[in-house]
Short mmCIF file of C-alpha atoms and ligand atoms in Angstrom, two decimals:
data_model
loop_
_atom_site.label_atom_id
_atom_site.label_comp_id
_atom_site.label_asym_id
_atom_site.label_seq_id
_atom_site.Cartn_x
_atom_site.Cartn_y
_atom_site.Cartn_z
CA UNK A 1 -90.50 -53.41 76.56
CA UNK A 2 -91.04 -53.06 80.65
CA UNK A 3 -91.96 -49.34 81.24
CA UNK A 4 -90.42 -47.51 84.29
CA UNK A 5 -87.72 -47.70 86.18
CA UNK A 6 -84.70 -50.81 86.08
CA UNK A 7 -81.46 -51.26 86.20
CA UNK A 8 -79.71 -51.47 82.85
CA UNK A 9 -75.61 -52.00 83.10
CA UNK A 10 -75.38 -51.68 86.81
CA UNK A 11 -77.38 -47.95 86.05
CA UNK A 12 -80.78 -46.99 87.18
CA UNK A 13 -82.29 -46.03 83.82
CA UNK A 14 -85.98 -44.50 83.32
CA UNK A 15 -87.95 -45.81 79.94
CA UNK A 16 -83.89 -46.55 78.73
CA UNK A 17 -82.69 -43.05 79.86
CA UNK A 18 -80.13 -42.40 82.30
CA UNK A 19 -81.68 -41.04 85.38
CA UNK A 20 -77.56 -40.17 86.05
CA UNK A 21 -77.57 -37.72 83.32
CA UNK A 22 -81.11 -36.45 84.57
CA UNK A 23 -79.81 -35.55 87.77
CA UNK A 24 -76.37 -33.99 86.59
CA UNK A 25 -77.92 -31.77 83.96
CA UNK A 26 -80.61 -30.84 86.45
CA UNK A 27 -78.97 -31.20 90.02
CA UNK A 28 -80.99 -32.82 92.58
CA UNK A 29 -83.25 -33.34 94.38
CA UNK A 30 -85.68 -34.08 91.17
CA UNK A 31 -88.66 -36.18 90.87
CA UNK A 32 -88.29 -38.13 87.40
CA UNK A 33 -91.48 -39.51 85.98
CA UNK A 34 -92.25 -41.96 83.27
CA UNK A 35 -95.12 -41.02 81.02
CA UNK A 36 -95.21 -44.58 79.41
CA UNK A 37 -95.43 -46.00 82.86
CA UNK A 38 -98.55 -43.25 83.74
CA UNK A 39 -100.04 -44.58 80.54
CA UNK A 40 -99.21 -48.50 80.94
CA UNK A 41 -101.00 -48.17 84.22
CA UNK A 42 -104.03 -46.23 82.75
CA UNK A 43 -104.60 -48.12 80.40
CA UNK A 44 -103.79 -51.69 82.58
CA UNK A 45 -106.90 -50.15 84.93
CA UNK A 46 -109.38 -48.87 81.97
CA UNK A 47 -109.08 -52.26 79.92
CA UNK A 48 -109.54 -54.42 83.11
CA UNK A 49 -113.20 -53.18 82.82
CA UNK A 50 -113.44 -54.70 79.46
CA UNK A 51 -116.80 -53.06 78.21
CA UNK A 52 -118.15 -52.48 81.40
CA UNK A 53 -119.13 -48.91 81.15
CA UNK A 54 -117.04 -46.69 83.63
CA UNK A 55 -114.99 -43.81 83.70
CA UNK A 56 -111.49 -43.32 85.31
CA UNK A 57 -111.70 -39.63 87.04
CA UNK A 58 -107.82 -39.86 88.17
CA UNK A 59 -107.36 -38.44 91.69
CA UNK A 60 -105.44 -34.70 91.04
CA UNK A 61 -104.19 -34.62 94.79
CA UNK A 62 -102.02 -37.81 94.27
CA UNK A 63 -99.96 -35.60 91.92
CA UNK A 64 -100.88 -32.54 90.05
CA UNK A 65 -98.06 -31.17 88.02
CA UNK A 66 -99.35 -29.73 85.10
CA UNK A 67 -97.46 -31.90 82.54
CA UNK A 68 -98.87 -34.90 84.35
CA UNK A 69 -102.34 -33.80 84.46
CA UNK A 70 -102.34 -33.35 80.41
CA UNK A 71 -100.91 -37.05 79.95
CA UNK A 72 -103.83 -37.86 81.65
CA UNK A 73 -105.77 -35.80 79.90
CA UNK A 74 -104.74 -36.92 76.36
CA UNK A 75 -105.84 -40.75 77.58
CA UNK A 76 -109.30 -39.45 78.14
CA UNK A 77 -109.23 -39.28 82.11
CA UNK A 78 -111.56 -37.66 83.79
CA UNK A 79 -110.57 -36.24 87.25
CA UNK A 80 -111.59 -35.93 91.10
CA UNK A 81 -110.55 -32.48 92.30
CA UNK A 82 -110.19 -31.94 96.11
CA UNK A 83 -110.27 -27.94 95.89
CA UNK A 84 -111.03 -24.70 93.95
CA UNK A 85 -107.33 -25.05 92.74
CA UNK A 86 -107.19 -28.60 91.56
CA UNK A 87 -110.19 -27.40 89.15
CA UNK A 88 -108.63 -24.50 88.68
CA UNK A 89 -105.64 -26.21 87.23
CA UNK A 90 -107.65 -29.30 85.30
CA UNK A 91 -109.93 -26.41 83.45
CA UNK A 92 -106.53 -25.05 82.32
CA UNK A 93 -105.34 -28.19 81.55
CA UNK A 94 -107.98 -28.78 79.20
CA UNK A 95 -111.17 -30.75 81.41
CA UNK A 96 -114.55 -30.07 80.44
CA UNK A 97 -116.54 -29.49 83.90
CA UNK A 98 -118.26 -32.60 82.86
CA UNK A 99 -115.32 -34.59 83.23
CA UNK A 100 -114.03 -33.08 86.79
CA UNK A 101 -116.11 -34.69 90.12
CA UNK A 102 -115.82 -32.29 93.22
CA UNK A 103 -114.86 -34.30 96.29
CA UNK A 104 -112.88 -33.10 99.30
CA UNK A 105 -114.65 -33.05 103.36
CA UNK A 106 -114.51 -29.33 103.75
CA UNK A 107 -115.47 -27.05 100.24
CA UNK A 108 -115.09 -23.10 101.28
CA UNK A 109 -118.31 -21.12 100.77
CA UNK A 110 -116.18 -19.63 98.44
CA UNK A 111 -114.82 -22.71 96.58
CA UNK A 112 -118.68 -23.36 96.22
CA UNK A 113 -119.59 -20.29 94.70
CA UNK A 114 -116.95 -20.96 92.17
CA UNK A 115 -118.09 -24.40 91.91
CA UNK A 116 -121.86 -24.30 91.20
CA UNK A 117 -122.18 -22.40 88.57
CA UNK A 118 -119.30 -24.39 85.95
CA UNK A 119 -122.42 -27.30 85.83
CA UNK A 120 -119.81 -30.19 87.07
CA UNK A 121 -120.53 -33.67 86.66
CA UNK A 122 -120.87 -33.62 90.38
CA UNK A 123 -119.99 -32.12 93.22
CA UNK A 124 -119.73 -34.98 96.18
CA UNK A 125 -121.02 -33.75 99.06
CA UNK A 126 -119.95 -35.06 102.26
CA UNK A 127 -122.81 -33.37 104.53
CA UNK A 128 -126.39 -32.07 105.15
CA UNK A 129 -125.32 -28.39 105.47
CA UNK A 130 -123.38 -28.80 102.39
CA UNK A 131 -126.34 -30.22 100.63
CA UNK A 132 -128.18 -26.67 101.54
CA UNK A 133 -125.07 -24.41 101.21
CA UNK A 134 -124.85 -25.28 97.51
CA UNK A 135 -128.98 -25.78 96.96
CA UNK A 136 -128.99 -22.25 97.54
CA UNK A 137 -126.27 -21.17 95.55
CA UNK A 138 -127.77 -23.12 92.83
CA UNK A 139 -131.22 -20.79 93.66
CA UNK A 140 -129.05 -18.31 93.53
CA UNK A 141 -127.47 -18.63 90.19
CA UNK A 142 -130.90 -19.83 88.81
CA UNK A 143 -129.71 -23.24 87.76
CA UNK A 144 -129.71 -26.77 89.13
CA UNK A 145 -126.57 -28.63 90.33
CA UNK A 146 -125.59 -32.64 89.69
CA UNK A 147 -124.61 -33.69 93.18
CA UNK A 148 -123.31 -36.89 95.03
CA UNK A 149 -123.63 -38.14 98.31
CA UNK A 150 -120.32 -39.07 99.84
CA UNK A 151 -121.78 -42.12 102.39
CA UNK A 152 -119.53 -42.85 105.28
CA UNK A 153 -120.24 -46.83 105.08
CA UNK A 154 -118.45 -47.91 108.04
CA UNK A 155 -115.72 -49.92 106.44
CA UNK A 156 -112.43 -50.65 107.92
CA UNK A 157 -109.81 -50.45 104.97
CA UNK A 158 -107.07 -51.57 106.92
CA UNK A 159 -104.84 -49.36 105.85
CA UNK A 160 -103.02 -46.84 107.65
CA UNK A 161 -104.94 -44.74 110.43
CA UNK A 162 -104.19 -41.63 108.80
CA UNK A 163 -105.00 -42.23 105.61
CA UNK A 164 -108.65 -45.00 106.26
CA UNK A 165 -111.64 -42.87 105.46
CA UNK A 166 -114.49 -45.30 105.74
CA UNK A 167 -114.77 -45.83 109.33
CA UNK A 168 -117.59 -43.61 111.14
CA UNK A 169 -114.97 -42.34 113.35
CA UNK A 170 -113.46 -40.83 110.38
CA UNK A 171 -114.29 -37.24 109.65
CA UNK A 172 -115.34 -37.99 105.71
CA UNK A 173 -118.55 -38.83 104.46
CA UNK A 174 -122.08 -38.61 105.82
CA UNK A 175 -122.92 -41.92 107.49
CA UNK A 176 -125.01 -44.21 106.13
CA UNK A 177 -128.55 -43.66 108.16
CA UNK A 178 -128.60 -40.20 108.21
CA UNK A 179 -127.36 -40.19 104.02
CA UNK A 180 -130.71 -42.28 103.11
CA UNK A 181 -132.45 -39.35 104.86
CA UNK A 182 -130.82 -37.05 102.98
CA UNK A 183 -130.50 -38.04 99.28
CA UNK A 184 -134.65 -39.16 100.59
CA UNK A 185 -135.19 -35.16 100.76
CA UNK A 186 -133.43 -34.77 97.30
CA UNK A 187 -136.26 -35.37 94.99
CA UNK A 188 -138.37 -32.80 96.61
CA UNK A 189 -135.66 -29.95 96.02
CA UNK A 190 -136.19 -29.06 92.26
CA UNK A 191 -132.43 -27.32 91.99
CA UNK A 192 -130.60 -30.45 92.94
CA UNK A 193 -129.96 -33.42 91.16
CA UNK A 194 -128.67 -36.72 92.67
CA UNK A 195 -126.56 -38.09 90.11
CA UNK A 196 -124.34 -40.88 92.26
CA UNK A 197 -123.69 -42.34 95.35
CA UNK A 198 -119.88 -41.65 96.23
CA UNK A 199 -117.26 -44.15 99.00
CA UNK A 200 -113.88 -43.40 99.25
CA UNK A 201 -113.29 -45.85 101.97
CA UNK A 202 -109.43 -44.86 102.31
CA UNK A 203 -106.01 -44.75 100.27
CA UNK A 204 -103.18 -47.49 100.36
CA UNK A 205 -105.54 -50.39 100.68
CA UNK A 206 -103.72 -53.83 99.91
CA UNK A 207 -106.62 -56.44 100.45
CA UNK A 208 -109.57 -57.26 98.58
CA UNK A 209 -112.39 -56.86 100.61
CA UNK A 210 -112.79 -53.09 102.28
CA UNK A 211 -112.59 -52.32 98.14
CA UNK A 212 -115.32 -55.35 97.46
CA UNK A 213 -117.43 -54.28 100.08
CA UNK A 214 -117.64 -50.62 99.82
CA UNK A 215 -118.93 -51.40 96.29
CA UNK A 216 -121.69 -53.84 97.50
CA UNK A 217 -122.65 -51.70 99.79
CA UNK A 218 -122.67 -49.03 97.33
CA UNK A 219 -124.66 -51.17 95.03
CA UNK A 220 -127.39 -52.23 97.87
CA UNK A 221 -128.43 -48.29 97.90
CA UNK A 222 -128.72 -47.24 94.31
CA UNK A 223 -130.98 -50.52 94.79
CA UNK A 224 -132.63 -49.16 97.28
CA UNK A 225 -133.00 -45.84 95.81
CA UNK A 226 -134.15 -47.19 92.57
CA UNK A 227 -136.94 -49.22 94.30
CA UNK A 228 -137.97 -45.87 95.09
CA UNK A 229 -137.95 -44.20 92.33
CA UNK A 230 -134.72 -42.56 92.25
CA UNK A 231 -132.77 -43.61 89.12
CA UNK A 232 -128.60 -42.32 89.51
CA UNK A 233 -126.01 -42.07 86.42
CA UNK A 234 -123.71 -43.56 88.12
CA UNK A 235 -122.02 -45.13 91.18
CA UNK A 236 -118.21 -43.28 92.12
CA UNK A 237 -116.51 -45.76 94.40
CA UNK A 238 -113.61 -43.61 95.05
CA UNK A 239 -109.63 -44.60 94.60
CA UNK A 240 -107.61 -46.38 97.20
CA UNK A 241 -105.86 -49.33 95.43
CA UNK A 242 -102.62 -49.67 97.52
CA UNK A 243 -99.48 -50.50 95.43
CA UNK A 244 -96.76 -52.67 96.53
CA UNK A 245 -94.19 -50.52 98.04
CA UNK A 246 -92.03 -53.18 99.26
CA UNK A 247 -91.98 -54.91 95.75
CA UNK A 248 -94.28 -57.60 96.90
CA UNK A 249 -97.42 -58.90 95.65
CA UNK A 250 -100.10 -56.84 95.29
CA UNK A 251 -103.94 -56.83 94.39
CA UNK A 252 -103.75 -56.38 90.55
CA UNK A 253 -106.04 -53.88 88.52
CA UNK A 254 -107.93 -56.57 87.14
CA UNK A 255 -109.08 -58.24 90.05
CA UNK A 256 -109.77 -54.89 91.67
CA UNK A 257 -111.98 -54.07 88.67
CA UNK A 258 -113.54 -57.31 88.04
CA UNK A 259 -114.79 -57.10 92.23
CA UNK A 260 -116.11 -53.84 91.60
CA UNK A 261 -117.24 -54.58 88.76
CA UNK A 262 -119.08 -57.77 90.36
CA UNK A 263 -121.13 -55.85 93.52
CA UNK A 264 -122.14 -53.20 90.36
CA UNK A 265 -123.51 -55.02 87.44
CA UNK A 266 -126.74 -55.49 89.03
CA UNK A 267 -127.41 -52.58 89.12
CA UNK A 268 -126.48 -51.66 85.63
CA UNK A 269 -125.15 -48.60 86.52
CA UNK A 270 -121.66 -47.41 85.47
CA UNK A 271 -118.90 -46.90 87.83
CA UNK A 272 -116.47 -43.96 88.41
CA UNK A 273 -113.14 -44.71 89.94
CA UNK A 274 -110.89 -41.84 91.61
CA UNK A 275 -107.71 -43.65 91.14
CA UNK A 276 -104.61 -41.87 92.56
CA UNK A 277 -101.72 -43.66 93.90
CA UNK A 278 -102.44 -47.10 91.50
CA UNK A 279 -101.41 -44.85 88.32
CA UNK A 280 -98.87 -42.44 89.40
CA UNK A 281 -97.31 -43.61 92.71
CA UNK A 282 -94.79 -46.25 90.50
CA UNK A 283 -94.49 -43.86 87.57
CA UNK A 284 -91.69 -41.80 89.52
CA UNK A 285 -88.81 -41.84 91.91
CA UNK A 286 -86.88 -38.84 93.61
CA UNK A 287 -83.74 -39.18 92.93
CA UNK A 288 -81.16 -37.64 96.14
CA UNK A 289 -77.40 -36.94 96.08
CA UNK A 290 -75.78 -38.34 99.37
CA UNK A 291 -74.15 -35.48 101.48
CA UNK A 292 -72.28 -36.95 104.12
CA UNK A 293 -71.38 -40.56 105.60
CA UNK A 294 -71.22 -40.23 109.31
CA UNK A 295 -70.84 -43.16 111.99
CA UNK A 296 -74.25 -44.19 113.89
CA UNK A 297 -73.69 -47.35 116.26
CA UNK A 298 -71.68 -50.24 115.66
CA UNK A 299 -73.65 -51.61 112.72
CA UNK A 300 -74.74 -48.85 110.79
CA UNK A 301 -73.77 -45.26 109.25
CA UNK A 302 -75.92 -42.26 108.53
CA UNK A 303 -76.63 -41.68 104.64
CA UNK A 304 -77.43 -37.78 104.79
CA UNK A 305 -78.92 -37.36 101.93
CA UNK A 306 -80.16 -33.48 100.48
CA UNK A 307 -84.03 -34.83 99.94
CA UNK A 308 -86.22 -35.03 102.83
CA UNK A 309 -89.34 -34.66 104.65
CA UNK A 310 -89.86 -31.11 102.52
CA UNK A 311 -89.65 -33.04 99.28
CA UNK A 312 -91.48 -36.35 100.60
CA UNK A 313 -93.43 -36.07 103.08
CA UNK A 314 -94.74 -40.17 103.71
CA UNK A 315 -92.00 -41.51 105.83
CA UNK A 316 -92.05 -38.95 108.34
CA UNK A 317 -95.90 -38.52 108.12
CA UNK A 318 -97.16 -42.27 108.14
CA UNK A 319 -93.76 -44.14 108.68
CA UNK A 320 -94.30 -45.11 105.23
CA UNK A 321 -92.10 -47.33 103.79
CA UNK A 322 -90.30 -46.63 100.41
CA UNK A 323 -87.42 -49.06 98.65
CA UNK A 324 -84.50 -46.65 98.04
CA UNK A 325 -81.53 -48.01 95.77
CA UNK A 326 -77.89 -46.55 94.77
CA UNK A 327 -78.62 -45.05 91.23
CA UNK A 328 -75.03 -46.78 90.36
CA UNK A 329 -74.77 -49.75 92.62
CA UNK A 330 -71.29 -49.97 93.60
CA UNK A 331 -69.64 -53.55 94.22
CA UNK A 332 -68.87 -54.86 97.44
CA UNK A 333 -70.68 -56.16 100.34
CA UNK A 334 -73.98 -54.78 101.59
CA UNK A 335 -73.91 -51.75 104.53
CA UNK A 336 -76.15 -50.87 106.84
CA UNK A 337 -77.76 -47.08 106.60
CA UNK A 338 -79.97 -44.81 108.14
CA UNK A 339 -80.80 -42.67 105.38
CA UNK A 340 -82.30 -39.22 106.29
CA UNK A 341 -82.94 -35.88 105.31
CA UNK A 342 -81.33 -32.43 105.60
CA UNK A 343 -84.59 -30.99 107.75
CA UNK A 344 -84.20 -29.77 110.83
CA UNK A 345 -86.24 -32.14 112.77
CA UNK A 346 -85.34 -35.96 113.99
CA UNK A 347 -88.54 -37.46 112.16
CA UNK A 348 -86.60 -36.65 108.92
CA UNK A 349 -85.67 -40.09 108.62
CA UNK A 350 -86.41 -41.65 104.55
CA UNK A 351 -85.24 -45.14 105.38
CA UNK A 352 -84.84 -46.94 108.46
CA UNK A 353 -82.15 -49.97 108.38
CA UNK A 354 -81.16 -50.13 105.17
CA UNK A 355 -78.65 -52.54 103.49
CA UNK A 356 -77.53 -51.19 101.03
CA UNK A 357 -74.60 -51.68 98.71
CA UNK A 358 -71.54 -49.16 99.88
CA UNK A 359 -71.98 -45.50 99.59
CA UNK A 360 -69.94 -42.73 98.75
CA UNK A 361 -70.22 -38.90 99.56
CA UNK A 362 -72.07 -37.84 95.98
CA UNK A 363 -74.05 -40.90 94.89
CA UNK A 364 -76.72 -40.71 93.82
CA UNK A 365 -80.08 -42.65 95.50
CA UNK A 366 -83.51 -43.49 93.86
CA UNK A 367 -86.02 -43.05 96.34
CA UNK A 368 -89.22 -45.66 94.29
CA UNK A 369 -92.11 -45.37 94.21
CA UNK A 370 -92.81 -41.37 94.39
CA UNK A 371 -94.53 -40.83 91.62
CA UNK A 372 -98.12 -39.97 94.14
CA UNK A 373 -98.54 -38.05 97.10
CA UNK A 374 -94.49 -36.95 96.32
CA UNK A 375 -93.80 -33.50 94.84
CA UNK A 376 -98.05 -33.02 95.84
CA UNK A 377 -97.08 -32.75 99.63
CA UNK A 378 -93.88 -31.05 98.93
CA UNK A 379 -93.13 -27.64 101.31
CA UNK A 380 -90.90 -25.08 102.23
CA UNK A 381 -89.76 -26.04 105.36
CA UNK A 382 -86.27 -24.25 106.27
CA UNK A 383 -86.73 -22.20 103.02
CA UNK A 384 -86.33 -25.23 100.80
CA UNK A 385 -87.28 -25.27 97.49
CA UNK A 386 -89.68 -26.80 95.63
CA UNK A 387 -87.65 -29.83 93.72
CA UNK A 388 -87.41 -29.89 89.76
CA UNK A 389 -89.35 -32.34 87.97
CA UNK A 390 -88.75 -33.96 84.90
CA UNK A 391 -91.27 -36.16 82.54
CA UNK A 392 -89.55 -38.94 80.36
CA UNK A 393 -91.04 -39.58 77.44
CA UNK A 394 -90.42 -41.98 74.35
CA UNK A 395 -87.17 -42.11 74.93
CA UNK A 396 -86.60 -37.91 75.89
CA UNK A 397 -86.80 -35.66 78.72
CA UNK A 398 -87.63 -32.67 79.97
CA UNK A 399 -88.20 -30.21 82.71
CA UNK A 400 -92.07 -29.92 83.50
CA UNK A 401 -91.19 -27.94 87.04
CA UNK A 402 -88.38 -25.97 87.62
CA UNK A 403 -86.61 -25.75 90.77
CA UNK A 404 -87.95 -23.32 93.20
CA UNK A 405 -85.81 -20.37 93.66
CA UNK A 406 -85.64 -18.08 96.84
CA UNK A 407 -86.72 -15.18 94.44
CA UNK A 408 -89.95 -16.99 93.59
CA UNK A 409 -90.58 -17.35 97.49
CA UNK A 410 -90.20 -13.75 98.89
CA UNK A 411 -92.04 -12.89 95.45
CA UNK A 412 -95.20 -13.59 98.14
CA UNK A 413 -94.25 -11.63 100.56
CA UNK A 414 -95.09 -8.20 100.40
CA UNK A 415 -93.23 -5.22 102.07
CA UNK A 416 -93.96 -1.68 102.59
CA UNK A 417 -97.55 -2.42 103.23
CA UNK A 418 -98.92 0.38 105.57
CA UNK A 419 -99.99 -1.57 108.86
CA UNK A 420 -103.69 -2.16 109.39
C1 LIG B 501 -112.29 -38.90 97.69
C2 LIG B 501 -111.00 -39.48 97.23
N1 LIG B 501 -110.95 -40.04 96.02
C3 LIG B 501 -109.81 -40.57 95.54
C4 LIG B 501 -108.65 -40.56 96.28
C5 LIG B 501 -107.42 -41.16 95.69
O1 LIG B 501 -107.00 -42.24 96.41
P1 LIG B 501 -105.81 -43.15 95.89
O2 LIG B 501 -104.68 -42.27 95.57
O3 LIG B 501 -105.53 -44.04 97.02
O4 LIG B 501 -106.31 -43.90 94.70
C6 LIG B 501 -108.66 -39.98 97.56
C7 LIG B 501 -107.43 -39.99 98.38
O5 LIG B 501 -107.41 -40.03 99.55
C8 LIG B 501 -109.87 -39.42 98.05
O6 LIG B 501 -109.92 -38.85 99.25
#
């Protein structure tokens, strides 16, 4: 049976369930999430390598609600944390440290001192003073460290501007001259220990080649490396698989994993992936109420609907695009809508020129596709609550994140503090 999200009687359903019921027992806005469609996708992405050894280290900042983070866990993820707290929350959740990477372009001294000492299966570092800021916490602590080098390779992912990572005008990554030099100077420093060569050439990517290249180039220096004398576990060539937000073709995970899979077998080295997006970003939708219908020009209305650039951030961020749908389609012939939020700010706009089938004040509207980079980037803007989120599971749901109260807010902010 198809995992996700379809319609089933003229009713958006999620794994069979009725996202309707979802959203009346729980109000909106929620993010609903399919765990068969988090494992489907897994699993789609770890078979594709079919023997090839590898690990999936699934990318925590795409989505890290805690529920999510132990479905990945029980498939036998690994992860790539981005911060003290994304560790923070995988060692609760259950990760050894030798199944969490450390990646992210600027690590705290004090995110390092945390860091060091839990003997990760790397920490990917992304620049020479890094390198030394955690050699000498590593002298420090007395023991040696498993480190990465994060090379900038100079690859254009095509993707969008804010979210490519591989160019050298990009602020990740150390590029690729001055990163021989480095991970050169590794073998005479006793407390560190070069364990991979890390690209993360950017997110959203939708063609082949950036994803085909940064591998081979990837590939070329653990070659180089090995001809002198530097042997590495492993090769982590990031995340980035785009998926197809506008229900078009996309590059599948099996000829993503076959081209990585391609540059790397010379080598023999295994590969680590940092997949984000490719297993969550499909595996949930936020589901809005519509507000009010108001007039716009002669074509088109206004769709105000109570989600917005608080509860996903993309459109107003990237102009990303995502499909949005009536939850109950209603008949009749297709509208035109400008569908935006209830933030006070004009770029609050979730969909751009939609048709749509006809609207009424309380339907309810799947917004697809928000299972990554959703709930993750949600804020508080104009006091607004974190949404609820609910996990579906064989055929069941349930809450994994409440909604957000005003009490749970102002339970940061202190009063009667004497001033300093
Ligand atoms: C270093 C690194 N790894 C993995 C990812 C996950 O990328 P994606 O969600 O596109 O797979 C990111 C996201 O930007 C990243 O910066």
């Amino acid at each position: 049976m198809a995992t996700g999200f379809f319609l089933h009687h003229n009713e958006l359903v999620c794994d069979g369930v009725s996202v309707s019921e979802i959203a009346g027992a729980e109000g909106t806005p929620v993010y609903v999430y399919s765990a068969a469609a988090i494992r489907d996708r897994y699993r789609e992405i770890d078979l594709a390598f079919a023997g090839y050894p590898h690990r999936l280290h699934y990318a925590l900042k795409a989505n890290s609600t805690f529920a999510i983070v132990k479905t990945l866990r029980d498939l036998g993820s690994g992860v790539d944390a981005n911060s003290i707290g994304e560790i923070d929350v995988a060692r609760r959740a259950g990760f050894a440290p030798s199944d969490i990477v450390f990646t992210g372009v600027g690590k705290s001294a004090a995110e390092l001192e945390c860091a060091v000492p839990l003997g990760l299966k790397a920490i990917n570092v992304e620049s020479t003073g890094e390198l030394d800021r955690v050699e000498a916490i590593a002298a420090r602590v007395g023991r040696p460290v498993r480190v990465a080098v994060r090379i900038n390779p100079d690859i254009d992912a095509k993707s969008h501007p804010h979210i490519s990572t591989g160019l050298k005008i990009n602020k990740f990554g150390v590029p690729a001259d001055a990163a021989r030099d480095l991970m050169g100077s590794i073998p005479t420093r006793p407390l560190l220990q070069l364990v991979a060569v890390h690209v993360h050439v950017g997110s959203q990517i939708t063609s082949i080649a950036p994803l085909r290249s940064a591998a081979s180039f990837v590939a070329a220096v653990a070659g180089e490396l090995k001809r002198r004398g530097t042997l590495l576990d492993y090769v982590d060539l990031g995340g980035g698989l785009g998926i197809p937000y506008d229900g078009g073709p996309a590059v599948s995970p099996r000829e993503y994993v076959s081209a990585l899979v391609d540059a790397v077998r010379p080598t023999g080295l295994s590969i680590v992936i940092e997949p984000g997006r490719s297993i969550l970003g499909q595996a949930g939708v936020l589901i809005a109420r519509v507000i009010d219908l108001k007039p716009r020009n002669a074509l088109s209305e206004f769709a105000v609907i109570d989600a917005g650039m608080t509860e996903l951030m993309r459109p107003a961020l990237y102009g990303a695009f995502h499909r949005i749908d009536p939850v109950r389609p209603r008949s009749g012939a297709a509208r035109q809508y400008e569908i935006v939020g209830p933030v006070c700010e004009s770029s609050d706009v979730v969909g751009r020129d939609r048709e749509l089938a006809p609207l009424a004040v309380d339907d309810l509207l799947a917004i697809l596709d928000t299972g990554a980079y959703g709930s993750a980037m949600a804020s508080n803007y104009n006091r607004r609550p974190f949404p609820v989120e609910v996990l579906v599971d064989e055929g069941r749901w349930r809450v994994v994140r409440r909604r957000q109260t005003v009490d749970d807010m102002l339970a940061m902010e202190v009063e009667g503090q004497v001033d300093r």
